Short mmCIF file of C-alpha atoms and ligand atoms in Angstrom, two decimals:
data_model
loop_
_atom_site.label_atom_id
_atom_site.label_comp_id
_atom_site.label_asym_id
_atom_site.label_seq_id
_atom_site.Cartn_x
_atom_site.Cartn_y
_atom_site.Cartn_z
CA MET A 807 67.09 253.27 -9.41
CA LYS A 808 69.62 254.69 -11.93
CA LYS A 809 73.17 254.36 -10.97
CA PHE A 810 75.23 257.58 -11.39
CA PHE A 811 78.64 256.16 -10.88
CA GLU A 812 79.99 252.84 -9.50
CA LYS A 813 82.57 254.10 -7.16
CA VAL A 814 83.10 257.94 -5.90
CA LEU A 815 86.17 258.98 -4.18
CA ILE A 816 85.65 261.42 -1.49
CA ALA A 817 88.69 263.87 -1.33
CA ASN A 818 87.96 265.43 2.16
CA ARG A 819 87.55 264.68 5.73
CA GLY A 820 85.51 265.27 8.80
CA GLU A 821 81.69 265.74 8.80
CA ILE A 822 81.65 266.58 4.94
CA ALA A 823 83.37 263.42 3.96
CA LEU A 824 80.77 261.48 5.95
CA ARG A 825 77.98 263.67 4.51
CA VAL A 826 78.95 262.79 0.82
CA HIS A 827 79.45 259.30 1.84
CA ARG A 828 75.86 258.99 3.16
CA ALA A 829 74.71 260.46 -0.12
CA CYS A 830 76.66 257.86 -2.17
CA LYS A 831 75.42 255.04 -0.25
CA GLU A 832 71.71 256.20 -0.73
CA LEU A 833 72.40 256.03 -4.34
CA GLY A 834 74.00 252.53 -4.31
CA ILE A 835 77.53 254.14 -5.10
CA LYS A 836 80.63 252.64 -3.43
CA THR A 837 82.74 255.18 -1.74
CA VAL A 838 86.58 255.43 -1.24
CA ALA A 839 87.86 257.25 1.59
CA VAL A 840 91.35 259.12 1.55
CA HIS A 841 93.20 260.22 4.65
CA SER A 842 96.43 261.30 6.08
CA SER A 843 98.08 259.27 8.92
CA ALA A 844 96.61 261.67 11.48
CA ASP A 845 93.18 260.24 10.46
CA ASN A 846 93.58 256.43 10.64
CA GLU A 847 90.72 256.16 13.05
CA ALA A 848 88.29 259.02 11.36
CA MET A 849 84.68 257.92 11.06
CA HIS A 850 84.75 258.61 7.36
CA VAL A 851 87.69 256.07 7.04
CA LYS A 852 85.75 253.49 9.06
CA LEU A 853 82.48 253.78 7.11
CA ALA A 854 83.86 253.93 3.44
CA ASP A 855 83.83 250.84 1.47
CA GLU A 856 87.68 251.19 0.85
CA SER A 857 90.12 253.73 2.19
CA VAL A 858 93.45 254.84 1.15
CA CYS A 859 96.34 256.54 3.22
CA ILE A 860 97.46 259.41 1.06
CA GLY A 861 100.28 261.04 3.31
CA PRO A 862 101.39 262.59 6.51
CA PRO A 863 99.27 264.67 8.72
CA GLN A 864 99.90 268.22 6.98
CA ALA A 865 97.32 268.95 4.64
CA LYS A 866 99.65 269.87 1.85
CA ASP A 867 101.12 266.46 1.97
CA SER A 868 97.86 264.68 2.11
CA TYR A 869 94.51 266.23 1.51
CA LEU A 870 95.90 268.78 -0.87
CA ASN A 871 98.41 266.23 -2.41
CA ILE A 872 96.92 265.78 -5.82
CA PRO A 873 99.34 263.05 -7.28
CA SER A 874 98.51 260.93 -4.30
CA ILE A 875 94.71 261.51 -4.84
CA ILE A 876 94.87 260.40 -8.47
CA SER A 877 96.92 257.31 -7.55
CA ALA A 878 94.02 256.61 -4.99
CA CYS A 879 91.67 256.80 -7.84
CA GLU A 880 93.66 254.56 -10.07
CA ILE A 881 94.37 252.00 -7.19
CA THR A 882 90.49 251.75 -6.34
CA GLY A 883 89.02 252.22 -9.73
CA ALA A 884 86.97 255.30 -8.78
CA GLU A 885 85.36 257.03 -11.78
CA ALA A 886 84.66 260.35 -9.84
CA VAL A 887 85.92 262.59 -7.29
CA HIS A 888 83.64 264.75 -4.70
CA PRO A 889 85.94 267.37 -3.13
CA GLY A 890 83.70 268.56 -0.43
CA TYR A 891 84.44 272.14 0.73
CA GLY A 892 88.00 273.52 1.65
CA PHE A 893 90.98 271.62 0.52
CA LEU A 894 90.81 271.05 -3.17
CA SER A 895 87.14 272.15 -3.74
CA GLU A 896 88.17 275.18 -5.68
CA ASN A 897 91.32 274.30 -7.23
CA ALA A 898 90.86 274.55 -11.08
CA HIS A 899 94.30 272.87 -11.50
CA PHE A 900 92.96 269.72 -9.72
CA VAL A 901 89.93 269.57 -12.09
CA GLU A 902 91.98 269.94 -14.98
CA ILE A 903 94.19 267.08 -14.02
CA LEU A 904 91.03 264.85 -13.02
CA GLU A 905 89.74 265.47 -16.79
CA ALA A 906 93.11 264.52 -18.18
CA HIS A 907 92.90 261.09 -16.26
CA ASN A 908 89.13 260.65 -17.58
CA LEU A 909 87.96 261.28 -13.90
CA THR A 910 84.75 263.21 -13.30
CA PHE A 911 84.98 266.08 -10.95
CA ILE A 912 81.56 266.58 -9.00
CA GLY A 913 81.44 270.11 -9.37
CA PRO A 914 81.84 272.76 -12.07
CA SER A 915 84.10 273.38 -14.78
CA SER A 916 87.77 274.54 -14.26
CA GLU A 917 87.04 277.52 -16.30
CA HIS A 918 84.00 278.54 -13.91
CA ILE A 919 86.32 277.84 -10.92
CA GLN A 920 88.93 280.06 -12.22
CA ILE A 921 86.73 282.94 -13.15
CA MET A 922 85.08 283.06 -9.64
CA GLY A 923 88.43 282.38 -7.75
CA ASP A 924 89.78 285.64 -9.04
CA LYS A 925 87.51 288.34 -7.52
CA ILE A 926 88.03 291.14 -9.89
CA THR A 927 87.27 288.83 -12.88
CA ALA A 928 84.26 287.43 -11.03
CA LYS A 929 82.73 290.73 -10.27
CA GLU A 930 83.23 291.91 -13.84
CA THR A 931 81.64 288.57 -15.10
CA VAL A 932 78.64 288.69 -12.83
CA SER A 933 77.98 292.37 -13.26
CA LYS A 934 77.81 291.70 -17.11
CA LEU A 935 75.38 288.95 -16.33
CA GLY A 936 73.00 291.41 -14.44
CA ILE A 937 74.10 290.67 -10.97
CA PRO A 938 74.42 294.07 -8.70
CA VAL A 939 77.77 294.33 -7.20
CA VAL A 940 79.19 296.78 -4.54
CA PRO A 941 80.06 300.09 -6.27
CA GLY A 942 84.08 300.26 -6.69
CA SER A 943 87.00 300.30 -8.90
CA GLU A 944 86.53 298.62 -12.32
CA GLY A 945 89.58 296.10 -12.20
CA LYS A 946 92.69 296.57 -10.23
CA ILE A 947 94.11 299.53 -8.59
CA GLU A 948 97.55 300.41 -10.17
CA ASP A 949 99.04 302.61 -7.49
CA LEU A 950 98.07 305.00 -4.66
CA ASN A 951 97.20 307.90 -6.87
CA HIS A 952 94.61 305.52 -8.64
CA ALA A 953 93.46 304.38 -5.28
CA LYS A 954 92.86 308.08 -4.24
CA LYS A 955 90.95 308.87 -7.24
CA ILE A 956 88.75 305.99 -7.08
CA ALA A 957 88.13 306.44 -3.13
CA ASP A 958 87.32 310.20 -3.88
CA GLU A 959 84.84 309.20 -6.53
CA ILE A 960 82.82 306.65 -4.60
CA GLY A 961 83.41 308.32 -1.18
CA TYR A 962 84.79 307.07 2.26
CA PRO A 963 84.79 304.74 3.90
CA ILE A 964 86.21 302.27 1.33
CA LEU A 965 87.58 298.92 1.63
CA ILE A 966 90.51 297.73 -0.07
CA LYS A 967 90.35 293.95 -1.10
CA ALA A 968 92.70 291.29 -2.41
CA SER A 969 91.75 289.86 -5.94
CA SER A 970 92.97 286.40 -4.70
CA GLY A 971 91.48 286.99 -1.32
CA GLY A 972 89.81 284.41 1.11
CA GLY A 973 88.97 284.32 4.73
CA GLY A 974 89.03 288.04 4.89
CA LYS A 975 92.76 288.23 4.43
CA GLY A 976 94.24 291.32 2.50
CA MET A 977 91.23 293.36 3.16
CA LYS A 978 91.70 296.88 4.89
CA ILE A 979 89.30 299.80 5.54
CA ALA A 980 90.13 303.42 4.95
CA HIS A 981 87.67 305.60 6.93
CA ALA A 982 89.06 308.88 5.49
CA PRO A 983 91.69 310.11 3.11
CA THR A 984 94.45 309.95 5.79
CA ASP A 985 94.14 306.11 6.20
CA LEU A 986 94.35 305.47 2.67
CA GLU A 987 98.00 305.00 2.08
CA ASN A 988 98.44 302.77 5.11
CA ALA A 989 95.46 300.56 4.29
CA PHE A 990 96.48 300.40 0.40
CA ASN A 991 100.17 299.23 1.44
CA LEU A 992 98.87 296.66 4.28
CA ALA A 993 96.32 295.26 2.08
CA ARG A 994 99.01 294.65 -0.76
CA VAL A 995 101.67 293.24 1.81
CA GLU A 996 99.11 290.88 3.26
CA ALA A 997 97.64 289.84 -0.08
CA LYS A 998 101.35 289.10 -1.33
CA ALA A 999 102.13 287.24 1.80
CA SER A 1000 98.88 285.15 1.64
CA PHE A 1001 98.22 284.50 -1.91
CA GLY A 1002 101.52 285.32 -3.42
CA ASP A 1003 99.42 288.09 -5.69
CA ASP A 1004 99.35 291.76 -4.54
CA THR A 1005 96.52 292.55 -6.98
CA VAL A 1006 93.90 294.69 -5.00
CA TYR A 1007 90.73 296.61 -5.84
CA ILE A 1008 88.42 299.10 -4.01
CA GLU A 1009 84.82 298.53 -2.88
CA LYS A 1010 82.60 301.02 -0.94
CA TYR A 1011 82.47 299.96 2.67
CA LEU A 1012 79.04 299.04 3.65
CA ASN A 1013 78.69 300.12 7.50
CA ALA A 1014 76.05 297.68 8.52
CA PRO A 1015 75.02 295.05 5.97
CA ARG A 1016 73.70 291.33 6.23
CA HIS A 1017 75.39 288.69 4.46
CA ILE A 1018 72.89 286.92 2.35
CA GLU A 1019 73.64 284.14 -0.19
CA ILE A 1020 71.78 282.49 -2.79
CA GLN A 1021 72.08 278.68 -3.30
CA ILE A 1022 72.02 277.87 -7.18
CA PHE A 1023 72.24 274.99 -9.28
CA GLY A 1024 72.91 274.11 -12.97
CA ASP A 1025 73.04 271.22 -15.18
CA LYS A 1026 74.80 270.31 -18.39
CA HIS A 1027 71.45 271.08 -20.48
CA GLY A 1028 71.43 274.62 -19.79
CA ASN A 1029 68.85 274.61 -16.77
CA ALA A 1030 69.49 276.58 -13.68
CA ILE A 1031 67.52 276.98 -10.70
CA HIS A 1032 67.93 278.98 -7.27
CA LEU A 1033 66.80 277.34 -3.64
CA GLY A 1034 66.37 280.61 -1.93
CA GLU A 1035 68.85 282.41 0.52
CA ARG A 1036 70.68 281.67 3.73
CA ASP A 1037 71.45 284.48 6.25
CA CYS A 1038 74.97 284.29 7.60
CA SER A 1039 75.50 287.38 9.34
CA LEU A 1040 76.46 286.03 12.50
CA GLN A 1041 80.23 285.99 11.82
CA ARG A 1042 83.24 286.08 13.76
CA ARG A 1043 86.67 287.36 11.83
CA ASN A 1044 84.66 286.60 8.65
CA GLN A 1045 83.91 283.24 9.78
CA LYS A 1046 80.34 282.37 9.75
CA VAL A 1047 78.90 280.95 13.25
CA LEU A 1048 75.42 280.44 12.92
CA GLU A 1049 73.36 280.29 9.64
CA GLU A 1050 69.39 280.59 9.18
CA ALA A 1051 67.08 279.97 6.36
CA THR A 1052 64.98 281.81 5.49
CA SER A 1053 66.63 285.10 6.27
CA PRO A 1054 64.48 287.21 9.00
CA VAL A 1055 64.56 290.28 6.64
CA ILE A 1056 63.75 288.79 3.14
CA ASP A 1057 60.16 288.37 1.98
CA ASP A 1058 58.77 286.02 -0.66
CA ASN A 1059 59.01 288.76 -3.61
CA GLN A 1060 62.59 289.81 -2.73
CA ARG A 1061 63.55 286.21 -2.69
CA GLU A 1062 61.97 285.57 -6.08
CA LYS A 1063 63.62 288.63 -7.46
CA ILE A 1064 67.23 288.28 -6.40
CA GLY A 1065 67.07 284.19 -7.01
CA ASN A 1066 65.91 284.77 -10.56
CA ILE A 1067 68.58 287.35 -11.08
CA ALA A 1068 70.99 284.78 -9.63
CA SER A 1069 69.67 281.65 -11.53
CA GLN A 1070 69.48 283.57 -15.01
CA ALA A 1071 72.97 284.63 -14.48
CA ILE A 1072 74.26 281.25 -14.20
CA SER A 1073 72.30 279.79 -16.91
CA LYS A 1074 73.80 282.46 -19.26
CA LEU A 1075 77.28 281.27 -17.75
CA GLY A 1076 76.48 277.68 -18.44
CA TYR A 1077 77.53 276.90 -14.86
CA VAL A 1078 77.15 273.25 -13.89
CA GLY A 1079 76.74 272.26 -10.43
CA ALA A 1080 75.97 273.65 -6.94
CA GLY A 1081 77.12 277.17 -6.29
CA THR A 1082 76.49 280.06 -3.83
CA ILE A 1083 76.24 283.67 -4.84
CA GLU A 1084 77.01 285.82 -1.70
CA PHE A 1085 75.73 289.15 -1.30
CA LEU A 1086 75.84 292.06 1.14
CA TYR A 1087 72.36 293.39 2.03
CA GLN A 1088 71.65 296.93 3.04
CA ASN A 1089 68.52 299.10 3.01
CA GLY A 1090 66.80 296.76 0.72
CA GLU A 1091 69.77 296.26 -1.83
CA PHE A 1092 71.84 293.41 -2.60
CA TYR A 1093 75.45 293.81 -3.56
CA PHE A 1094 77.51 290.86 -4.95
CA ILE A 1095 80.61 290.09 -3.18
CA GLU A 1096 81.85 286.60 -4.31
CA MET A 1097 80.83 283.38 -5.73
CA ASN A 1098 81.51 279.96 -4.09
CA THR A 1099 81.92 277.21 -6.87
CA ARG A 1100 81.40 274.29 -4.26
CA LEU A 1101 79.00 273.01 -1.63
CA GLN A 1102 79.04 275.14 1.47
CA VAL A 1103 79.28 274.21 5.25
CA GLU A 1104 75.70 275.60 5.81
CA HIS A 1105 74.19 273.58 3.05
CA PRO A 1106 72.06 271.53 5.11
CA ILE A 1107 69.69 274.32 5.98
CA THR A 1108 68.70 274.75 2.39
CA GLU A 1109 68.27 270.88 2.19
CA ILE A 1110 65.79 271.13 5.05
CA ILE A 1111 63.57 274.10 3.90
CA THR A 1112 63.58 272.79 0.08
CA ASN A 1113 63.47 268.96 1.03
CA ILE A 1114 66.21 268.79 -1.53
CA ASP A 1115 69.28 266.44 -1.01
CA LEU A 1116 72.07 268.84 -2.61
CA VAL A 1117 74.79 266.17 -2.48
CA LYS A 1118 72.59 263.83 -4.52
CA GLU A 1119 71.79 266.56 -6.96
CA GLN A 1120 75.62 267.39 -7.25
CA ILE A 1121 76.14 263.73 -8.07
CA SER A 1122 73.55 263.32 -10.57
CA VAL A 1123 74.11 266.50 -12.54
CA ALA A 1124 78.04 265.64 -12.78
CA ALA A 1125 76.89 262.29 -14.07
CA GLY A 1126 74.92 264.49 -16.79
CA SER A 1127 71.30 264.17 -15.54
CA LYS A 1128 69.06 267.10 -15.69
CA LEU A 1129 68.30 268.82 -12.68
CA SER A 1130 65.61 266.97 -10.65
CA LEU A 1131 63.37 269.83 -10.67
CA LYS A 1132 62.07 272.92 -12.15
CA GLN A 1133 61.87 276.31 -10.48
CA GLU A 1134 58.36 276.24 -10.00
CA ASN A 1135 58.55 273.01 -8.14
CA VAL A 1136 60.79 274.28 -5.53
CA ARG A 1137 58.78 275.00 -2.36
CA ILE A 1138 60.22 276.49 0.75
CA ASN A 1139 58.87 275.38 3.90
CA GLY A 1140 59.44 276.22 7.46
CA HIS A 1141 62.67 277.70 9.16
CA ALA A 1142 66.07 276.06 9.82
CA ILE A 1143 69.12 276.99 11.74
CA GLU A 1144 72.50 275.66 11.89
CA CYS A 1145 75.08 276.12 14.59
CA ARG A 1146 78.83 275.37 13.89
CA ILE A 1147 80.21 273.62 17.01
CA ASN A 1148 84.08 274.10 17.17
CA ALA A 1149 86.37 272.43 19.59
CA GLU A 1150 87.33 275.82 20.89
CA ASN A 1151 86.98 277.85 24.13
CA PRO A 1152 83.66 279.38 23.82
CA GLU A 1153 85.05 282.79 25.11
CA THR A 1154 88.53 283.02 23.85
CA PHE A 1155 88.15 280.84 20.82
CA VAL A 1156 91.51 279.20 21.48
CA PRO A 1157 91.34 275.67 19.87
CA SER A 1158 91.12 272.69 22.03
CA ALA A 1159 92.40 269.48 20.41
CA GLY A 1160 92.45 266.25 22.47
CA LYS A 1161 90.15 263.49 23.05
CA ILE A 1162 86.40 263.40 23.37
CA ILE A 1163 85.41 261.49 26.41
CA THR A 1164 81.79 261.76 26.18
CA TYR A 1165 79.61 262.45 23.11
CA HIS A 1166 75.91 262.57 23.34
CA PRO A 1167 74.32 264.54 20.20
CA ALA A 1168 70.90 266.01 20.61
CA SER A 1169 68.13 264.43 18.70
CA GLY A 1170 64.29 264.32 18.74
CA PRO A 1171 61.83 266.06 16.27
CA GLY A 1172 63.53 268.75 13.96
CA VAL A 1173 66.95 268.00 14.92
CA ARG A 1174 69.91 266.90 12.54
CA VAL A 1175 73.52 266.50 13.58
CA ASP A 1176 76.21 266.38 10.88
CA SER A 1177 79.44 265.41 12.57
CA ALA A 1178 82.23 262.75 12.39
CA ALA A 1179 82.86 262.75 16.22
CA TYR A 1180 82.38 259.97 18.67
CA ALA A 1181 83.46 259.20 22.16
CA GLY A 1182 86.96 258.12 22.16
CA TYR A 1183 87.86 260.05 19.10
CA SER A 1184 90.81 262.24 19.34
CA ILE A 1185 90.56 265.55 17.38
CA PRO A 1186 94.01 266.10 15.39
CA PRO A 1187 95.67 269.40 15.76
CA TYR A 1188 96.25 269.72 12.04
CA TYR A 1189 92.85 270.75 10.69
CA ASP A 1190 90.26 273.19 11.31
CA SER A 1191 88.38 273.09 14.55
CA MET A 1192 84.85 272.55 13.57
CA ILE A 1193 83.54 269.05 14.83
CA GLY A 1194 80.16 269.16 13.97
CA LYS A 1195 76.94 271.07 12.96
CA LEU A 1196 73.71 271.16 14.99
CA ILE A 1197 71.16 271.77 12.44
CA VAL A 1198 67.43 272.33 13.60
CA PHE A 1199 64.18 272.92 11.94
CA GLY A 1200 60.86 274.19 12.82
CA GLN A 1201 57.53 275.15 11.24
CA ASP A 1202 58.45 278.83 11.65
CA ARG A 1203 61.26 280.84 13.11
CA ASN A 1204 60.09 280.85 16.76
CA ASP A 1205 59.32 277.01 16.52
CA CYS A 1206 62.93 276.58 15.27
CA LEU A 1207 64.31 278.74 18.08
CA ALA A 1208 62.64 276.74 20.75
CA LYS A 1209 63.79 273.43 19.33
CA LEU A 1210 67.35 274.87 19.06
CA ASP A 1211 67.00 276.03 22.81
CA ARG A 1212 65.95 272.35 23.74
CA ALA A 1213 68.70 270.41 21.35
CA LEU A 1214 71.48 272.61 23.16
CA ASP A 1215 70.34 271.64 26.51
CA GLU A 1216 70.78 267.86 25.26
CA PHE A 1217 73.99 268.06 23.42
CA VAL A 1218 76.82 266.89 25.56
CA ILE A 1219 80.46 266.86 24.54
CA GLU A 1220 83.19 266.25 27.20
CA GLY A 1221 86.99 265.96 27.03
CA VAL A 1222 87.62 269.11 24.91
CA GLU A 1223 86.08 272.55 25.05
CA THR A 1224 83.42 273.43 22.64
CA THR A 1225 81.46 276.79 21.42
CA LEU A 1226 78.12 275.00 22.48
CA PRO A 1227 77.70 277.43 25.40
CA LEU A 1228 78.11 280.33 22.99
CA PHE A 1229 74.75 279.39 21.42
CA LYS A 1230 72.99 278.98 24.58
CA ASP A 1231 74.02 282.74 25.53
CA LEU A 1232 72.85 283.83 21.98
CA LEU A 1233 69.47 282.40 22.09
CA ARG A 1234 68.88 284.59 25.35
CA ASN A 1235 69.54 287.85 23.40
CA ASN A 1236 66.78 289.90 22.11
CA ASP A 1237 68.34 290.76 18.93
CA ILE A 1238 68.76 287.34 17.99
CA GLN A 1239 65.27 286.45 19.02
CA GLU A 1240 64.04 289.08 16.90
CA GLY A 1241 66.51 288.31 13.96
CA ASN A 1242 68.01 291.83 14.32
CA TYR A 1243 71.62 291.49 13.62
CA ASN A 1244 74.22 292.42 10.71
CA ILE A 1245 77.77 291.32 10.09
CA HIS A 1246 79.29 293.20 12.96
CA TRP A 1247 76.66 292.36 15.51
CA LEU A 1248 78.71 289.22 17.04
CA GLU A 1249 82.15 290.84 17.35
CA GLN A 1250 80.27 293.84 19.20
CA TYR A 1251 78.60 291.36 21.45
CA LEU A 1252 81.64 289.39 22.20
CA ASP A 1253 83.63 292.63 22.90
CA GLN A 1254 81.32 293.70 25.59
P1 ADP B 1173 86.85 286.48 1.60
O1 ADP B 1173 86.58 285.61 0.41
O2 ADP B 1173 88.10 286.78 2.19
O3 ADP B 1173 85.93 286.06 2.84
P2 ADP B 1173 84.47 288.29 0.92
O4 ADP B 1173 84.36 289.29 -0.24
O5 ADP B 1173 83.66 287.18 0.88
O6 ADP B 1173 85.98 287.86 1.47
O7 ADP B 1173 83.97 289.21 2.27
C1 ADP B 1173 84.21 288.40 3.64
C2 ADP B 1173 83.41 289.39 4.66
O8 ADP B 1173 83.87 290.69 4.67
C3 ADP B 1173 82.04 289.59 4.09
O9 ADP B 1173 81.07 288.54 4.68
C4 ADP B 1173 81.63 290.74 4.89
O10 ADP B 1173 81.57 290.59 6.33
C5 ADP B 1173 82.97 291.61 4.75
N1 ADP B 1173 82.88 292.58 3.58
C6 ADP B 1173 83.53 292.35 2.30
N2 ADP B 1173 83.11 293.28 1.52
C7 ADP B 1173 82.54 294.28 2.21
C8 ADP B 1173 82.13 295.61 1.84
N3 ADP B 1173 81.98 296.08 0.54
N4 ADP B 1173 81.73 296.23 3.08
C9 ADP B 1173 81.31 295.81 4.15
N5 ADP B 1173 81.86 294.71 4.46
C10 ADP B 1173 82.56 293.82 3.50
#
């Protein structure tokens, strides 16, 4: 077996650190875990070949502490860094510093991260590459008069969005001209407070779209492929809650068409590594909203229906290998659903930190659990509340739903509250059973 690297440092925590560790071990690569002082007992630290404490609990002092991570690479002799998702995974500055230290970043170039990190630039770039975008302003909005002019041209309702946006922050709707001034000012203030940048742009507000994203992959030899779509329309406060692949509303022709548009665009861009092109989908049309230049939380559902290990592929491409397969060899089989299990009250969504007393993950045919939790583990209050992902696969959507229902009955977590009961409720709903939902569905359901 070809060894891509001798040693990889995993600059993350929780289930994704473990996921990367597993891929490395299967490739014969040694792993280095980094962790904060709150994560001494974390699973990724226990399983890695070596571990380095890089700072106190607050993420800014540890998982976001670039000098500490570089030192950890030097002390341990790691040659490459896998960033997981979140933390430093989309930080172009981090990638530049790694390059300056002769360390390989398992991900795209700093230039591509930068382009996609600024939403106005991202939209302009992909539009030129032939990807359909949401109608809206070309570039930034200068002032209120400019906003009025654009809003009148595209027609209400419109959405004001922050160019540096993320997590739904700096995003405000104006349903009518009378809402515009307020929405414009609020979006700018929120954007400035959250990102230190009040640059905003305008998009047509789509009233009932689905969120459908395409997984793409590029290598350093100019090859690019797509691995089909994921439907992530079940969201609460712009956070994905349940994802499925394939989408209940996309057929093979549509998949091939939008997939090819996406892979051709990233090939022209010279993009290297895994990426996700996110679209809103309404009335049979796709509209680009953003590109994520990293592995996604929901990547396992694509792994299952394509039988491709995305993390191993990331590692091999970063080491300079060609993509392991061509588009014509990508086969999509069956159906997969992922439920994000958060340590939260399933009705109020208030985080529930504390000690897990009982932990019995579901298993059996068609069940995969990606989690770093174990009985006796105390969930620290400093990080996000996701404690695991229940991923289920079936021959088709109905088989997958039946397996999910059964798996949810088996899964037992005691000691902290979790969102497991929410999924059991969702499965009883007709709209969910029929795949009939859009990005507003879950919030409307929870409001009832
Ligand atoms: P962020 O990076 O802040 O998450 P996105 O551009 O990815 O911002 O959008 C987040 C979510 O906001 C989308 O998944 C969708 O639910 C909603 N959204 C974004 N743009 C539009 C739009 N033009 N019309 C309707 N909803 C939108």
